[in-house]
XYZ file of C-alpha atoms in Angstrom:
472
model
C 84.387 -95.572 -14.524
C 81.780 -95.356 -17.264
C 81.744 -92.637 -19.872
C 79.711 -91.916 -22.974
C 82.231 -89.409 -24.302
C 83.436 -89.851 -27.881
C 86.730 -88.760 -29.311
C 86.184 -85.064 -30.009
C 88.084 -82.294 -31.821
C 89.090 -80.690 -28.535
C 91.204 -83.671 -27.557
C 94.909 -82.814 -27.834
C 96.346 -83.680 -31.244
C 98.853 -86.082 -29.687
C 95.932 -88.382 -28.846
C 94.876 -88.746 -32.481
C 96.918 -91.923 -32.979
C 97.891 -94.836 -30.759
C 99.095 -93.755 -27.328
C 101.745 -95.780 -25.522
C 101.342 -95.780 -21.741
C 104.463 -96.980 -19.941
C 104.022 -98.610 -16.559
C 101.207 -100.875 -15.390
C 101.033 -99.494 -11.873
C 98.293 -97.358 -10.367
C 98.999 -94.226 -12.410
C 99.509 -96.135 -15.656
C 96.279 -98.079 -15.275
C 94.411 -94.923 -14.318
C 95.481 -92.914 -17.337
C 95.037 -95.873 -19.703
C 91.473 -96.353 -18.494
C 90.748 -92.643 -18.821
C 92.032 -92.590 -22.400
C 90.147 -95.759 -23.289
C 86.935 -94.171 -22.014
C 87.636 -91.280 -24.377
C 87.900 -93.825 -27.218
C 91.616 -93.186 -27.628
C 93.622 -96.143 -28.939
C 95.941 -97.228 -26.100
C 98.704 -99.773 -25.558
C 100.126 -100.262 -22.064
C 103.748 -101.378 -21.722
C 105.330 -103.156 -18.775
C 107.995 -105.853 -18.554
C 106.109 -107.493 -15.686
C 103.698 -109.818 -17.465
C 101.443 -110.262 -14.431
C 101.112 -106.514 -13.903
C 100.588 -105.949 -17.619
C 97.840 -108.571 -17.836
C 96.070 -107.109 -14.815
C 96.291 -103.612 -16.284
C 94.907 -104.823 -19.610
C 91.918 -106.317 -17.818
C 91.246 -103.370 -15.510
C 91.697 -100.656 -18.149
C 90.288 -102.730 -21.020
C 93.253 -101.958 -23.269
C 95.851 -103.976 -25.140
C 99.326 -104.579 -23.753
C 102.846 -104.737 -25.108
C 106.306 -105.593 -23.804
C 108.624 -102.545 -23.604
C 111.143 -104.220 -25.925
C 108.475 -104.677 -28.577
C 107.298 -101.106 -28.094
C 110.889 -99.933 -28.553
C 111.063 -101.760 -31.869
C 107.735 -100.323 -33.042
C 107.955 -96.671 -31.968
C 106.609 -95.462 -35.306
C 103.196 -96.855 -34.289
C 102.679 -94.281 -31.573
C 101.552 -90.654 -31.538
C 102.962 -90.001 -28.049
C 104.160 -91.710 -24.879
C 102.474 -91.160 -21.517
C 104.815 -92.354 -18.803
C 104.295 -93.275 -15.195
C 106.297 -91.088 -12.777
C 108.480 -93.972 -11.633
C 110.063 -94.392 -15.065
C 113.406 -92.605 -15.103
C 114.340 -90.248 -17.946
C 117.261 -92.498 -18.922
C 115.014 -95.532 -19.513
C 115.956 -96.799 -23.015
C 112.360 -96.782 -24.268
C 111.766 -93.187 -23.196
C 115.110 -91.970 -24.538
C 114.459 -93.658 -27.865
C 110.958 -92.204 -28.059
C 112.260 -88.683 -27.520
C 115.050 -89.242 -30.045
C 112.401 -90.335 -32.556
C 110.538 -87.070 -32.047
C 107.700 -88.453 -29.961
C 106.447 -86.320 -27.114
C 106.914 -88.010 -23.741
C 104.686 -86.608 -21.021
C 103.429 -87.647 -17.618
C 99.934 -88.676 -16.623
C 99.401 -85.475 -14.622
C 100.535 -83.328 -17.541
C 98.085 -85.092 -19.849
C 95.253 -84.639 -17.345
C 96.071 -80.933 -17.159
C 95.831 -80.610 -20.945
C 92.544 -82.516 -21.034
C 91.142 -80.291 -18.313
C 92.312 -77.090 -19.974
C 90.742 -78.296 -23.235
C 87.395 -78.582 -21.388
C 87.129 -82.280 -22.189
C 85.441 -82.831 -18.823
C 83.593 -79.535 -18.537
C 84.903 -76.075 -17.644
C 88.558 -76.067 -16.545
C 89.178 -76.584 -12.862
C 91.278 -74.570 -10.447
C 94.664 -76.220 -9.928
C 96.539 -75.658 -6.671
C 99.828 -77.564 -6.778
C 102.025 -78.204 -3.743
C 105.563 -79.536 -3.985
C 108.840 -79.486 -2.088
C 111.203 -81.970 -0.519
C 109.254 -82.305 2.717
C 105.838 -81.398 4.073
C 103.924 -81.904 0.823
C 101.303 -84.296 2.137
C 100.522 -82.337 5.292
C 100.378 -79.000 3.460
C 98.206 -80.421 0.682
C 95.817 -81.942 3.209
C 95.642 -78.705 5.211
C 95.015 -76.656 2.071
C 92.276 -78.988 0.866
C 90.643 -78.754 4.295
C 90.750 -74.945 4.224
C 89.185 -74.838 0.762
C 86.476 -77.289 1.820
C 85.707 -75.253 4.936
C 85.435 -72.228 2.640
C 82.669 -73.961 0.701
C 84.560 -75.143 -2.379
C 84.224 -78.580 -3.978
C 87.896 -79.271 -3.346
C 89.852 -82.508 -2.967
C 93.415 -83.518 -2.209
C 94.645 -85.336 -5.312
C 97.830 -86.589 -6.915
C 100.070 -88.505 -4.556
C 97.386 -88.470 -1.856
C 93.649 -88.881 -2.011
C 92.522 -89.802 -5.519
C 94.569 -89.702 -8.704
C 94.291 -86.650 -10.912
C 92.816 -88.844 -13.658
C 90.040 -89.989 -11.324
C 89.467 -86.464 -10.068
C 88.930 -84.781 -13.438
C 86.566 -87.506 -14.638
C 84.632 -88.051 -11.400
C 80.807 -88.052 -11.771
C 80.640 -85.646 -8.816
C 82.563 -82.677 -10.166
C 85.603 -81.501 -8.211
C 86.126 -77.785 -8.861
C 89.421 -77.279 -7.025
C 92.225 -79.801 -7.420
C 94.671 -79.498 -4.518
C 97.471 -81.603 -5.947
C 100.544 -82.949 -4.218
C 103.045 -83.503 -7.015
C 106.472 -85.093 -6.897
C 109.596 -84.056 -8.740
C 109.039 -87.062 -11.024
C 105.591 -85.846 -12.052
C 106.826 -82.307 -12.563
C 109.791 -83.495 -14.637
C 107.359 -85.000 -17.135
C 105.200 -81.846 -17.224
C 106.047 -79.259 -19.874
C 102.854 -77.160 -20.075
C 101.431 -77.519 -16.564
C 100.987 -74.043 -15.084
C 98.771 -74.261 -12.005
C 96.611 -71.392 -10.821
C 98.436 -71.549 -7.489
C 101.882 -73.097 -7.115
C 103.539 -73.735 -3.753
C 107.238 -74.570 -3.363
C 107.795 -75.456 0.285
C 111.504 -76.228 0.470
C 114.375 -77.868 -1.371
C 116.969 -80.337 -0.145
C 118.955 -83.182 -1.652
C 116.655 -86.059 -2.642
C 116.061 -88.437 -5.560
C 119.405 -87.531 -7.117
C 119.687 -91.079 -8.461
C 116.505 -90.506 -10.517
C 117.161 -86.957 -11.719
C 120.909 -87.244 -12.189
C 121.777 -84.053 -10.299
C 120.564 -81.757 -7.558
C 120.130 -79.004 -10.143
C 117.774 -81.146 -12.232
C 115.773 -82.156 -9.153
C 115.411 -78.568 -7.953
C 114.520 -77.300 -11.422
C 111.686 -79.824 -11.659
C 110.286 -78.728 -8.308
C 110.652 -75.037 -9.142
C 108.364 -75.359 -12.175
C 105.415 -74.576 -9.884
C 106.752 -71.039 -9.425
C 105.556 -70.285 -12.974
C 102.024 -70.111 -11.549
C 100.354 -66.674 -11.640
C 99.929 -67.066 -7.879
C 103.296 -68.448 -6.788
C 104.013 -69.140 -3.117
C 107.564 -69.762 -1.886
C 109.104 -70.859 1.383
C 111.090 -67.712 2.115
C 113.198 -69.201 4.910
C 114.746 -71.732 2.517
C 117.909 -70.401 0.892
C 117.783 -72.853 -2.010
C 114.172 -71.994 -2.797
C 115.201 -68.333 -2.896
C 117.674 -69.143 -5.673
C 114.776 -70.204 -7.889
C 112.606 -67.164 -7.170
C 113.305 -65.066 -10.259
C 110.274 -62.776 -10.041
C 108.433 -61.313 -7.038
C 106.278 -63.965 -5.405
C 104.157 -64.290 -2.314
C 105.627 -66.335 0.463
C 105.579 -67.628 3.995
C 108.057 -67.369 6.840
C 108.438 -68.371 10.467
C 109.138 -64.685 11.195
C 106.786 -61.671 11.387
C 105.465 -61.209 7.849
C 106.189 -58.299 5.563
C 103.682 -57.282 2.894
C 103.129 -60.211 0.542
C 103.838 -62.775 3.224
C 102.212 -65.010 5.807
C 104.255 -65.415 8.974
C 104.288 -65.783 12.732
C 104.034 -62.905 15.199
C 103.890 -63.511 18.945
C 102.870 -67.127 18.504
C 100.098 -66.401 16.005
C 99.899 -67.022 12.260
C 99.434 -63.631 10.603
C 98.312 -63.023 7.016
C 99.909 -59.953 5.439
C 99.673 -61.017 1.804
C 97.690 -57.959 0.763
C 99.090 -55.308 3.088
C 96.559 -55.507 5.911
C 97.835 -57.807 8.675
C 95.204 -60.227 9.973
C 95.584 -62.640 12.860
C 94.607 -66.126 11.709
C 95.197 -68.683 14.465
C 97.572 -69.350 17.394
C 100.204 -71.943 16.527
C 99.820 -73.672 19.894
C 97.800 -76.845 19.529
C 98.118 -77.182 15.750
C 98.970 -80.609 14.338
C 101.589 -81.785 13.730
C 103.286 -80.038 16.656
C 106.606 -78.273 16.220
C 108.210 -76.137 13.522
C 107.394 -78.465 10.628
C 103.668 -78.351 11.353
C 103.681 -74.568 11.699
C 105.573 -74.265 8.421
C 102.978 -76.395 6.620
C 100.108 -74.377 8.120
C 101.751 -71.152 6.949
C 102.077 -72.506 3.413
C 98.479 -73.716 3.299
C 97.219 -70.388 4.633
C 99.246 -68.431 2.085
C 97.974 -70.525 -0.825
C 94.341 -70.254 0.250
C 94.454 -66.490 0.823
C 96.334 -65.938 -2.439
C 93.449 -67.549 -4.319
C 90.668 -66.115 -2.136
C 91.873 -62.759 -0.717
C 88.716 -62.166 1.333
C 88.779 -65.607 2.952
C 87.773 -65.112 6.574
C 90.391 -65.859 9.263
C 87.799 -67.831 11.229
C 87.372 -70.250 8.320
C 91.116 -70.867 8.092
C 91.403 -71.196 11.862
C 88.610 -73.754 12.034
C 90.186 -75.842 9.264
C 93.656 -75.795 10.825
C 92.507 -76.407 14.390
C 90.423 -79.410 13.341
C 93.176 -80.853 11.148
C 94.590 -84.218 12.196
C 98.008 -85.254 10.986
C 98.318 -88.228 8.652
C 100.138 -91.294 9.889
C 103.923 -91.338 10.380
C 104.304 -87.563 10.155
C 105.014 -86.565 13.732
C 102.366 -88.559 15.563
C 102.798 -89.149 19.273
C 102.399 -92.924 19.523
C 103.308 -93.578 23.161
C 103.662 -91.748 26.462
C 104.682 -92.887 29.957
C 106.656 -91.520 32.897
C 107.073 -88.147 31.210
C 108.587 -89.753 28.100
C 106.932 -89.390 24.691
C 107.518 -91.435 21.541
C 107.108 -89.759 18.154
C 106.623 -91.581 14.843
C 108.101 -89.545 12.015
C 108.847 -92.467 9.725
C 108.006 -90.141 6.810
C 111.308 -88.341 7.519
C 113.006 -90.286 4.735
C 115.848 -87.819 4.146
C 118.053 -85.575 6.308
C 116.013 -82.462 5.521
C 112.837 -84.029 6.905
C 114.695 -85.400 9.923
C 115.965 -81.887 10.625
C 112.415 -80.619 11.121
C 111.445 -83.685 13.145
C 114.329 -83.301 15.592
C 113.944 -79.534 15.929
C 110.680 -79.891 17.805
C 112.272 -81.525 20.892
C 114.891 -80.474 23.435
C 116.194 -83.892 24.511
C 116.010 -86.714 21.985
C 116.717 -90.408 21.823
C 117.009 -90.595 18.068
C 116.008 -93.743 16.150
C 117.440 -93.566 12.639
C 118.892 -95.418 9.677
C 117.968 -96.977 6.355
C 118.888 -96.003 2.794
C 120.553 -92.590 2.628
C 120.579 -92.689 -1.193
C 123.825 -90.737 -1.253
C 122.656 -87.941 1.051
C 125.102 -86.713 3.701
C 124.146 -86.388 7.353
C 127.041 -84.377 8.814
C 125.202 -81.040 8.747
C 122.088 -82.591 10.279
C 123.946 -84.185 13.169
C 126.159 -81.174 13.829
C 123.068 -78.953 13.996
C 121.273 -81.203 16.481
C 124.182 -82.591 18.492
C 123.162 -80.528 21.519
C 119.754 -82.214 21.717
C 120.894 -85.813 21.133
C 120.834 -87.786 24.388
C 121.292 -91.154 22.660
C 121.140 -92.603 19.142
C 119.809 -96.017 18.035
C 120.664 -97.087 14.492
C 119.620 -99.767 12.006
C 119.479 -100.238 8.254
C 121.944 -100.506 5.427
C 123.603 -97.100 5.988
C 123.636 -97.281 9.804
C 127.416 -97.056 10.028
C 127.570 -93.871 7.959
C 125.280 -92.240 10.513
C 127.230 -93.778 13.401
C 130.507 -92.312 12.148
C 128.914 -88.888 11.799
C 127.466 -89.036 15.326
C 130.865 -90.027 16.718
C 132.408 -87.076 14.891
C 129.864 -84.356 15.650
C 128.327 -85.570 18.925
C 131.187 -87.344 20.701
C 130.201 -89.035 23.924
C 126.568 -89.563 22.948
C 125.651 -93.237 23.556
C 125.073 -95.157 20.319
C 123.359 -98.498 19.770
C 123.713 -100.210 16.384
C 121.894 -103.357 15.318
C 123.046 -105.425 12.352
C 119.753 -107.314 12.366
C 117.958 -107.085 9.019
C 114.656 -108.582 10.127
C 112.164 -105.682 10.169
C 110.420 -106.563 13.401
C 113.315 -107.809 15.530
C 115.598 -104.961 14.417
C 112.978 -102.378 15.369
C 112.341 -104.165 18.645
C 116.040 -104.085 19.483
C 116.465 -100.353 18.875
C 113.248 -99.484 20.716
C 114.127 -101.642 23.724
C 117.500 -99.912 24.020
C 116.038 -96.453 23.375
C 113.606 -96.835 26.274
C 116.487 -97.696 28.637
C 118.130 -94.380 27.729
C 115.050 -92.212 28.239
C 113.882 -90.349 31.316
C 111.194 -87.787 32.080
C 111.251 -84.905 29.595
C 112.829 -86.940 26.797
C 111.366 -87.781 23.389
C 112.094 -91.033 21.579
C 111.888 -89.897 17.969
C 111.796 -92.126 14.909
C 113.132 -89.768 12.245
C 115.227 -92.105 10.089
C 116.739 -89.513 7.711
C 116.715 -92.383 5.237
C 114.424 -94.414 3.022
C 112.925 -97.651 4.294
C 113.024 -100.157 1.459
C 116.267 -101.807 2.549
C 114.311 -103.553 5.324
C 110.652 -102.549 5.201
C 107.831 -102.616 2.685
C 107.656 -98.855 3.090
C 107.789 -96.052 5.598
C 104.315 -97.069 6.769
C 105.402 -100.511 7.951
C 108.443 -98.981 9.607
C 106.253 -96.541 11.516
C 103.723 -99.164 12.563
C 106.419 -101.482 13.926
C 108.024 -98.575 15.775
C 104.721 -97.636 17.393
C 104.029 -101.218 18.440
C 107.510 -101.858 19.808
C 108.088 -98.581 21.622
C 104.628 -98.770 23.193
C 105.333 -102.271 24.467
C 108.696 -101.331 25.980
C 107.615 -97.948 27.321
C 104.415 -99.312 28.772
C 102.119 -96.550 27.597
C 100.243 -95.678 24.431
C 99.455 -92.196 23.224
C 96.123 -90.685 24.220
C 93.581 -90.632 21.396
């Protein structure tokens, strides 16, 4: 990125001295490069020397070891941290104790945008929640693009916020998927539209408590146009003022909902049919829920947005990988890749879309409990295939809440052979009308490089054993 901008009076005061950027990953490098292009003095800190050296080269900034930065905190005017750095990291705790402001890269980008550093401020539409963020954000960006706006999905998908606000081709509407980590490090970020999809136990190890995690997510409800998932009891606890919302039920005034199989907009008191839910991607309740949220956010910002525009965007939307894709089909049996279901809440939505399931699950539960999930879906479980570090926790819960359901457990820790074993067994349990569903309810890093690799190996293995791939 090339810029001719000079340091100007409208830069935030915290950028007047040397800025410490912690973390030499993608977000750290991105914000360091942005600040360097604004002629801000930057040091990037990371204990990984290789990553630090690469970041110094890419961003054209100097580097420092975190221990040295800790010893020299008086040098810095603020600390911009990458979202992966936990609040209890010694460097960040010491910085706050010394009176330095610690903020995230997204928060800093918001302040730069609001200060008109890169032209007139943009419209910020922020989507968060435990599950469904990526699909909802992508749907919303598609709706806004179909409506004629220069809109892009940014944040955790698409391009980084730093890239988006400084792009040569101006992006007017930032449709941002933000995590609880990014929101934790945001103190002034108030989007124009804020969407809170749902809340369930996740990332407790990072935040320290469920209350802290939920409070970070709920920050988006401070938006002047706040949209809440009204069917989620925990979300309702954080709705302190009247907000617009979405529901799987017929909508009241101020809501978008479903009536007789059709998404209906009633945000402004005049019900309008938007689009039938049949045929939307991803199929099932989770996909409908995301479409409702995206519709509500778009209509909240643009009340006269035509139903045909929304319908066209939603009907042409294709689900991103590992979020409910049908990856194989043969003999009346379908195989569904929902590797993105990395916690019980996401697995709940994935399982709810099928009547008879051979469930492929397991991985890192990260302290989450699965009893409620399994008790709720026991009636649809035909068989269960388990792998991963917390496989036996899930097995014990299945035995308790779904007694008699066949269970296969592999102790294999090789990613490919373990997946092959569970898929081979799952296919032997399936018959016409069944769905083999990968919805792990757990994270993947105990065995896989990420949920993507887990999903790819599932698709390859189940297709080979089932003898049929999904139609394109």
